[in-house]
mmCIF file of C-alpha atoms in Angstrom:
data_model
loop_
_atom_site.group_PDB
_atom_site.id
_atom_site.type_symbol
_atom_site.label_atom_id
_atom_site.label_comp_id
_atom_site.label_asym_id
_atom_site.label_seq_id
_atom_site.Cartn_x
_atom_site.Cartn_y
_atom_site.Cartn_z
ATOM 1 C CA UNK A 61 -30.308 -50.187 -143.112
ATOM 2 C CA UNK A 62 -26.215 -51.625 -143.683
ATOM 3 C CA UNK A 63 -25.397 -49.666 -140.520
ATOM 4 C CA UNK A 64 -23.158 -47.535 -142.475
ATOM 5 C CA UNK A 65 -24.145 -44.030 -142.171
ATOM 6 C CA UNK A 66 -23.427 -41.240 -144.438
ATOM 7 C CA UNK A 67 -23.643 -37.338 -143.812
ATOM 8 C CA UNK A 68 -24.613 -34.961 -145.268
ATOM 9 C CA UNK A 69 -27.844 -36.846 -147.666
ATOM 10 C CA UNK A 70 -27.585 -33.759 -149.921
ATOM 11 C CA UNK A 71 -24.875 -31.565 -150.562
ATOM 12 C CA UNK A 72 -25.450 -28.481 -152.681
ATOM 13 C CA UNK A 73 -22.543 -26.048 -153.514
ATOM 14 C CA UNK A 74 -20.414 -24.012 -156.012
ATOM 15 C CA UNK A 75 -17.833 -24.868 -158.024
ATOM 16 C CA UNK A 76 -14.480 -23.719 -157.095
ATOM 17 C CA UNK A 77 -15.585 -24.703 -153.422
ATOM 18 C CA UNK A 78 -14.655 -27.072 -150.652
ATOM 19 C CA UNK A 79 -16.706 -29.689 -149.483
ATOM 20 C CA UNK A 80 -16.413 -32.984 -146.874
ATOM 21 C CA UNK A 81 -18.088 -36.203 -146.787
ATOM 22 C CA UNK A 82 -18.416 -38.222 -143.859
ATOM 23 C CA UNK A 83 -18.732 -42.014 -143.242
ATOM 24 C CA UNK A 84 -19.293 -43.983 -140.340
ATOM 25 C CA UNK A 85 -18.718 -47.705 -140.849
ATOM 26 C CA UNK A 86 -20.659 -50.495 -139.041
ATOM 27 C CA UNK A 87 -19.651 -51.576 -136.033
ATOM 28 C CA UNK A 88 -16.198 -53.501 -135.972
ATOM 29 C CA UNK A 89 -15.505 -52.982 -139.341
ATOM 30 C CA UNK A 90 -11.756 -51.942 -140.065
ATOM 31 C CA UNK A 91 -12.260 -51.004 -144.214
ATOM 32 C CA UNK A 92 -13.754 -47.834 -145.443
ATOM 33 C CA UNK A 93 -13.912 -47.726 -149.086
ATOM 34 C CA UNK A 94 -15.293 -44.997 -151.116
ATOM 35 C CA UNK A 95 -17.029 -44.911 -154.650
ATOM 36 C CA UNK A 96 -18.714 -42.464 -156.666
ATOM 37 C CA UNK A 97 -21.665 -42.847 -159.008
ATOM 38 C CA UNK A 98 -22.722 -40.588 -162.001
ATOM 39 C CA UNK A 99 -24.331 -41.054 -164.904
ATOM 40 C CA UNK A 100 -21.626 -40.931 -167.123
ATOM 41 C CA UNK A 101 -18.932 -43.166 -165.053
ATOM 42 C CA UNK A 102 -21.282 -45.570 -163.178
ATOM 43 C CA UNK A 103 -20.008 -46.908 -160.317
ATOM 44 C CA UNK A 104 -16.265 -45.816 -159.484
ATOM 45 C CA UNK A 105 -13.545 -47.153 -156.812
ATOM 46 C CA UNK A 106 -12.002 -44.105 -155.472
ATOM 47 C CA UNK A 107 -9.904 -45.099 -152.564
ATOM 48 C CA UNK A 108 -9.915 -47.540 -149.747
ATOM 49 C CA UNK A 109 -8.908 -47.413 -145.894
ATOM 50 C CA UNK A 110 -8.226 -49.901 -143.199
ATOM 51 C CA UNK A 111 -7.560 -49.182 -139.654
ATOM 52 C CA UNK A 112 -6.484 -45.699 -140.611
ATOM 53 C CA UNK A 113 -4.383 -46.485 -143.225
ATOM 54 C CA UNK A 114 -4.531 -45.889 -147.177
ATOM 55 C CA UNK A 115 -4.296 -48.892 -148.712
ATOM 56 C CA UNK A 116 -5.754 -48.669 -152.139
ATOM 57 C CA UNK A 117 -6.205 -45.896 -154.621
ATOM 58 C CA UNK A 118 -8.588 -45.696 -157.876
ATOM 59 C CA UNK A 119 -9.364 -43.161 -160.147
ATOM 60 C CA UNK A 120 -9.675 -40.719 -157.375
ATOM 61 C CA UNK A 121 -8.648 -36.729 -158.724
ATOM 62 C CA UNK A 122 -5.769 -35.463 -156.774
ATOM 63 C CA UNK A 123 -8.624 -32.378 -156.055
ATOM 64 C CA UNK A 124 -9.814 -35.295 -153.904
ATOM 65 C CA UNK A 125 -8.445 -36.646 -150.201
ATOM 66 C CA UNK A 126 -9.632 -39.043 -147.630
ATOM 67 C CA UNK A 127 -8.459 -40.106 -144.610
ATOM 68 C CA UNK A 128 -9.893 -42.508 -141.377
ATOM 69 C CA UNK A 129 -9.913 -41.481 -138.229
ATOM 70 C CA UNK A 130 -8.820 -43.488 -134.826
ATOM 71 C CA UNK A 131 -12.205 -44.144 -134.693
ATOM 72 C CA UNK A 132 -12.692 -45.738 -137.588
ATOM 73 C CA UNK A 133 -14.908 -42.998 -139.468
ATOM 74 C CA UNK A 134 -14.027 -41.442 -142.800
ATOM 75 C CA UNK A 135 -14.080 -38.120 -144.182
ATOM 76 C CA UNK A 136 -13.766 -37.610 -148.166
ATOM 77 C CA UNK A 137 -12.203 -34.298 -149.032
ATOM 78 C CA UNK A 138 -13.420 -32.585 -152.620
ATOM 79 C CA UNK A 139 -11.904 -29.370 -153.167
ATOM 80 C CA UNK A 140 -11.826 -26.692 -155.883
ATOM 81 C CA UNK A 141 -15.277 -28.382 -157.179
ATOM 82 C CA UNK A 142 -16.198 -28.549 -160.805
ATOM 83 C CA UNK A 143 -19.745 -29.200 -162.501
ATOM 84 C CA UNK A 144 -18.519 -32.690 -163.308
ATOM 85 C CA UNK A 145 -17.702 -33.214 -159.562
ATOM 86 C CA UNK A 146 -21.694 -33.841 -159.330
ATOM 87 C CA UNK A 147 -22.502 -36.981 -158.304
ATOM 88 C CA UNK A 148 -23.427 -39.923 -156.057
ATOM 89 C CA UNK A 149 -20.615 -40.673 -153.379
ATOM 90 C CA UNK A 150 -20.668 -44.167 -151.675
ATOM 91 C CA UNK A 151 -19.029 -45.258 -148.593
ATOM 92 C CA UNK A 152 -18.970 -48.849 -148.064
ATOM 93 C CA UNK A 153 -17.123 -50.957 -145.041
ATOM 94 C CA UNK A 154 -16.026 -54.226 -144.588
ATOM 95 C CA UNK A 155 -14.343 -56.330 -141.937
ATOM 96 C CA UNK A 156 -11.176 -56.625 -143.157
ATOM 97 C CA UNK A 157 -9.504 -56.715 -146.247
ATOM 98 C CA UNK A 158 -8.108 -59.686 -148.321
ATOM 99 C CA UNK A 159 -10.681 -62.172 -147.278
ATOM 100 C CA UNK A 160 -14.256 -62.561 -149.323
ATOM 101 C CA UNK A 161 -16.009 -60.201 -146.616
ATOM 102 C CA UNK A 162 -19.211 -58.218 -148.086
ATOM 103 C CA UNK A 163 -18.545 -54.642 -148.407
ATOM 104 C CA UNK A 164 -21.841 -53.420 -146.759
ATOM 105 C CA UNK A 165 -22.810 -49.483 -148.889
ATOM 106 C CA UNK A 166 -23.885 -46.622 -146.917
ATOM 107 C CA UNK A 167 -27.052 -44.539 -148.406
ATOM 108 C CA UNK A 168 -24.739 -42.113 -150.408
ATOM 109 C CA UNK A 169 -24.045 -38.423 -150.033
ATOM 110 C CA UNK A 170 -25.625 -36.839 -153.475
ATOM 111 C CA UNK A 171 -23.091 -33.741 -154.161
ATOM 112 C CA UNK A 172 -24.337 -31.210 -156.634
ATOM 113 C CA UNK A 173 -22.091 -28.906 -157.680
ATOM 114 C CA UNK A 174 -23.467 -25.734 -159.561
ATOM 115 C CA UNK B 187 -7.763 -54.759 -167.966
ATOM 116 C CA UNK B 188 -9.369 -53.738 -164.957
ATOM 117 C CA UNK B 189 -13.325 -53.860 -166.691
ATOM 118 C CA UNK B 190 -16.383 -55.218 -166.326
ATOM 119 C CA UNK B 191 -18.483 -55.417 -169.186
ATOM 120 C CA UNK B 192 -22.071 -55.829 -168.439
ATOM 121 C CA UNK B 193 -25.293 -56.257 -170.694
ATOM 122 C CA UNK B 194 -27.932 -55.756 -171.423
ATOM 123 C CA UNK B 195 -28.480 -51.820 -170.309
ATOM 124 C CA UNK B 196 -31.719 -52.233 -169.407
ATOM 125 C CA UNK B 197 -34.048 -55.424 -169.481
ATOM 126 C CA UNK B 198 -37.974 -56.141 -168.897
ATOM 127 C CA UNK B 199 -39.856 -59.248 -168.407
ATOM 128 C CA UNK B 200 -42.884 -60.555 -167.286
ATOM 129 C CA UNK B 201 -43.817 -61.598 -164.248
ATOM 130 C CA UNK B 202 -42.959 -65.053 -163.371
ATOM 131 C CA UNK B 203 -40.265 -65.222 -165.974
ATOM 132 C CA UNK B 204 -36.595 -65.108 -165.831
ATOM 133 C CA UNK B 205 -34.056 -62.526 -165.933
ATOM 134 C CA UNK B 206 -30.845 -63.139 -167.201
ATOM 135 C CA UNK B 207 -27.883 -60.192 -167.071
ATOM 136 C CA UNK B 208 -24.259 -60.904 -168.524
ATOM 137 C CA UNK B 209 -21.126 -59.929 -167.045
ATOM 138 C CA UNK B 210 -17.540 -60.515 -168.999
ATOM 139 C CA UNK B 211 -13.911 -59.291 -167.459
ATOM 140 C CA UNK B 212 -10.582 -59.042 -168.991
ATOM 141 C CA UNK B 213 -8.654 -59.351 -165.871
ATOM 142 C CA UNK B 214 -7.694 -63.267 -164.954
ATOM 143 C CA UNK B 215 -6.477 -61.968 -161.528
ATOM 144 C CA UNK B 216 -10.196 -60.938 -160.117
ATOM 145 C CA UNK B 217 -10.820 -63.642 -157.979
ATOM 146 C CA UNK B 218 -14.451 -62.769 -156.317
ATOM 147 C CA UNK B 219 -17.457 -62.007 -158.818
ATOM 148 C CA UNK B 220 -20.559 -60.135 -156.407
ATOM 149 C CA UNK B 221 -23.937 -59.147 -158.042
ATOM 150 C CA UNK B 222 -25.347 -55.948 -156.026
ATOM 151 C CA UNK B 223 -28.586 -54.578 -156.163
ATOM 152 C CA UNK B 224 -29.730 -50.946 -155.895
ATOM 153 C CA UNK B 225 -32.877 -48.974 -155.652
ATOM 154 C CA UNK B 226 -33.696 -45.554 -156.159
ATOM 155 C CA UNK B 227 -32.007 -43.231 -153.749
ATOM 156 C CA UNK B 228 -30.257 -46.214 -152.110
ATOM 157 C CA UNK B 229 -27.051 -47.512 -152.005
ATOM 158 C CA UNK B 230 -26.029 -51.275 -153.623
ATOM 159 C CA UNK B 231 -27.172 -54.319 -151.701
ATOM 160 C CA UNK B 232 -24.580 -57.445 -151.866
ATOM 161 C CA UNK B 233 -27.071 -59.809 -153.455
ATOM 162 C CA UNK B 234 -24.981 -62.879 -154.009
ATOM 163 C CA UNK B 235 -21.376 -63.294 -155.257
ATOM 164 C CA UNK B 236 -18.944 -66.317 -156.533
ATOM 165 C CA UNK B 237 -15.409 -67.277 -156.440
ATOM 166 C CA UNK B 238 -13.853 -68.431 -159.690
ATOM 167 C CA UNK B 239 -13.310 -72.551 -158.067
ATOM 168 C CA UNK B 240 -17.751 -72.903 -158.076
ATOM 169 C CA UNK B 241 -19.408 -72.682 -161.514
ATOM 170 C CA UNK B 242 -22.302 -71.696 -160.135
ATOM 171 C CA UNK B 243 -23.755 -70.741 -156.881
ATOM 172 C CA UNK B 244 -27.825 -70.315 -156.104
ATOM 173 C CA UNK B 245 -29.577 -68.486 -153.399
ATOM 174 C CA UNK B 246 -33.515 -68.671 -153.249
ATOM 175 C CA UNK B 247 -34.607 -67.355 -156.965
ATOM 176 C CA UNK B 248 -31.285 -66.340 -157.407
ATOM 177 C CA UNK B 249 -28.108 -67.944 -159.209
ATOM 178 C CA UNK B 250 -24.688 -67.367 -160.474
ATOM 179 C CA UNK B 251 -23.217 -68.827 -163.292
ATOM 180 C CA UNK B 252 -19.485 -68.721 -163.562
ATOM 181 C CA UNK B 253 -17.117 -69.660 -166.668
ATOM 182 C CA UNK B 254 -13.809 -69.088 -165.760
ATOM 183 C CA UNK B 255 -12.315 -70.305 -169.414
ATOM 184 C CA UNK B 256 -14.224 -67.597 -171.097
ATOM 185 C CA UNK B 257 -14.014 -65.078 -168.305
ATOM 186 C CA UNK B 258 -17.904 -64.498 -167.942
ATOM 187 C CA UNK B 259 -20.549 -64.524 -165.246
ATOM 188 C CA UNK B 260 -24.242 -64.243 -165.180
ATOM 189 C CA UNK B 261 -26.889 -63.627 -162.865
ATOM 190 C CA UNK B 262 -30.347 -65.602 -162.987
ATOM 191 C CA UNK B 263 -33.507 -64.424 -161.442
ATOM 192 C CA UNK B 264 -36.023 -66.964 -161.408
ATOM 193 C CA UNK B 265 -39.525 -66.336 -160.900
ATOM 194 C CA UNK B 266 -39.138 -62.548 -161.584
ATOM 195 C CA UNK B 267 -41.401 -60.672 -159.201
ATOM 196 C CA UNK B 268 -41.994 -56.695 -159.719
ATOM 197 C CA UNK B 269 -40.306 -56.627 -156.442
ATOM 198 C CA UNK B 270 -36.861 -57.134 -158.117
ATOM 199 C CA UNK B 271 -37.742 -54.128 -160.393
ATOM 200 C CA UNK B 272 -34.404 -52.197 -159.631
ATOM 201 C CA UNK B 273 -30.602 -52.076 -160.984
ATOM 202 C CA UNK B 274 -28.375 -54.554 -160.679
ATOM 203 C CA UNK B 275 -24.230 -54.766 -161.105
ATOM 204 C CA UNK B 276 -22.172 -57.149 -161.591
ATOM 205 C CA UNK B 277 -19.014 -56.782 -160.009
ATOM 206 C CA UNK B 278 -15.173 -58.198 -159.637
ATOM 207 C CA UNK B 279 -12.103 -57.787 -156.762
ATOM 208 C CA UNK B 280 -8.587 -58.709 -156.411
ATOM 209 C CA UNK B 281 -7.607 -60.646 -153.529
ATOM 210 C CA UNK B 282 -5.405 -58.336 -152.148
ATOM 211 C CA UNK B 283 -7.253 -55.040 -151.926
ATOM 212 C CA UNK B 284 -11.118 -55.894 -152.274
ATOM 213 C CA UNK B 285 -11.769 -52.912 -153.913
ATOM 214 C CA UNK B 286 -14.472 -53.706 -156.748
ATOM 215 C CA UNK B 287 -14.558 -52.929 -160.445
ATOM 216 C CA UNK B 288 -18.494 -52.669 -161.155
ATOM 217 C CA UNK B 289 -19.911 -53.265 -164.333
ATOM 218 C CA UNK B 290 -22.481 -50.176 -166.163
ATOM 219 C CA UNK B 291 -25.479 -51.866 -164.789
ATOM 220 C CA UNK B 292 -28.724 -52.985 -165.883
ATOM 221 C CA UNK B 293 -31.915 -51.578 -165.082
ATOM 222 C CA UNK B 294 -34.198 -54.812 -164.814
ATOM 223 C CA UNK B 295 -38.424 -54.033 -164.747
ATOM 224 C CA UNK B 296 -40.195 -56.727 -164.271
ATOM 225 C CA UNK B 297 -43.948 -56.241 -165.385
ATOM 226 C CA UNK B 298 -47.267 -57.066 -162.997
#
C-alpha cells in the first residue's frame, strides 16, 4: 500500500457526461501528479500541483481540469467525455519538487465511457 | 524530444535467468531515471532509480546500467523469479517539475 488513496476505483459513464476523480496524497506530501494510462498512449503525465498551485501541464485536454485543495487532496475533472477517454487514471504524490524524491502511485481509477 | 523508447515489448525468461530491458532517451535535460514495476490492477511502484552522474546502481537482484553518452539505460534482473512477472516501465524526469515521461512498458514473464 503506497499510502495514496483514489476514489472511486471504477467509474462507468456515458459519452458527454462529466466525472470527478479524487486523490488523497500520502501524509506530508505536497506534490500531486495525475497520469493517464491507456493501451494506445501508455502512461502519460497530465498535470502537477504543488501545495495548491499548478506547477506543470502535460498532455491534458482542455476538457480536463484539476485542482488541489488546502487539505492537499486533489480532484481531476473530466467533462464532455468521449469513448477515447476510457483509461486508468493514476494519482501520484511526492514530498516536494525539484528533488530526487520518489513518486508514490495510488491504485488508480478505471474510467469506462460507453 | 520528450520521448523515452523502451524495448522489448515483451520478454519471457526461465526462472533463474537474467532479464534485460533497455531504454533510450533524447532529451539531455533529463536528470533522473527511475524504473517502475506494475502488477495487474495496481499502480506503478518504484523499483530502482539512477542519476546521470552514476554509471551503475545495484539494489539486490536489480541493477541499472546508465550510458550518458549513448543516452541509454537498462534494467537487469538477476536470478529472475516467477514473482517478478509484471510490467516494467522505464521513465525519465526533469529537475524543475519531476513529471515522469514513461517508456511504453515491457511485460516480463518468468517461467517456473
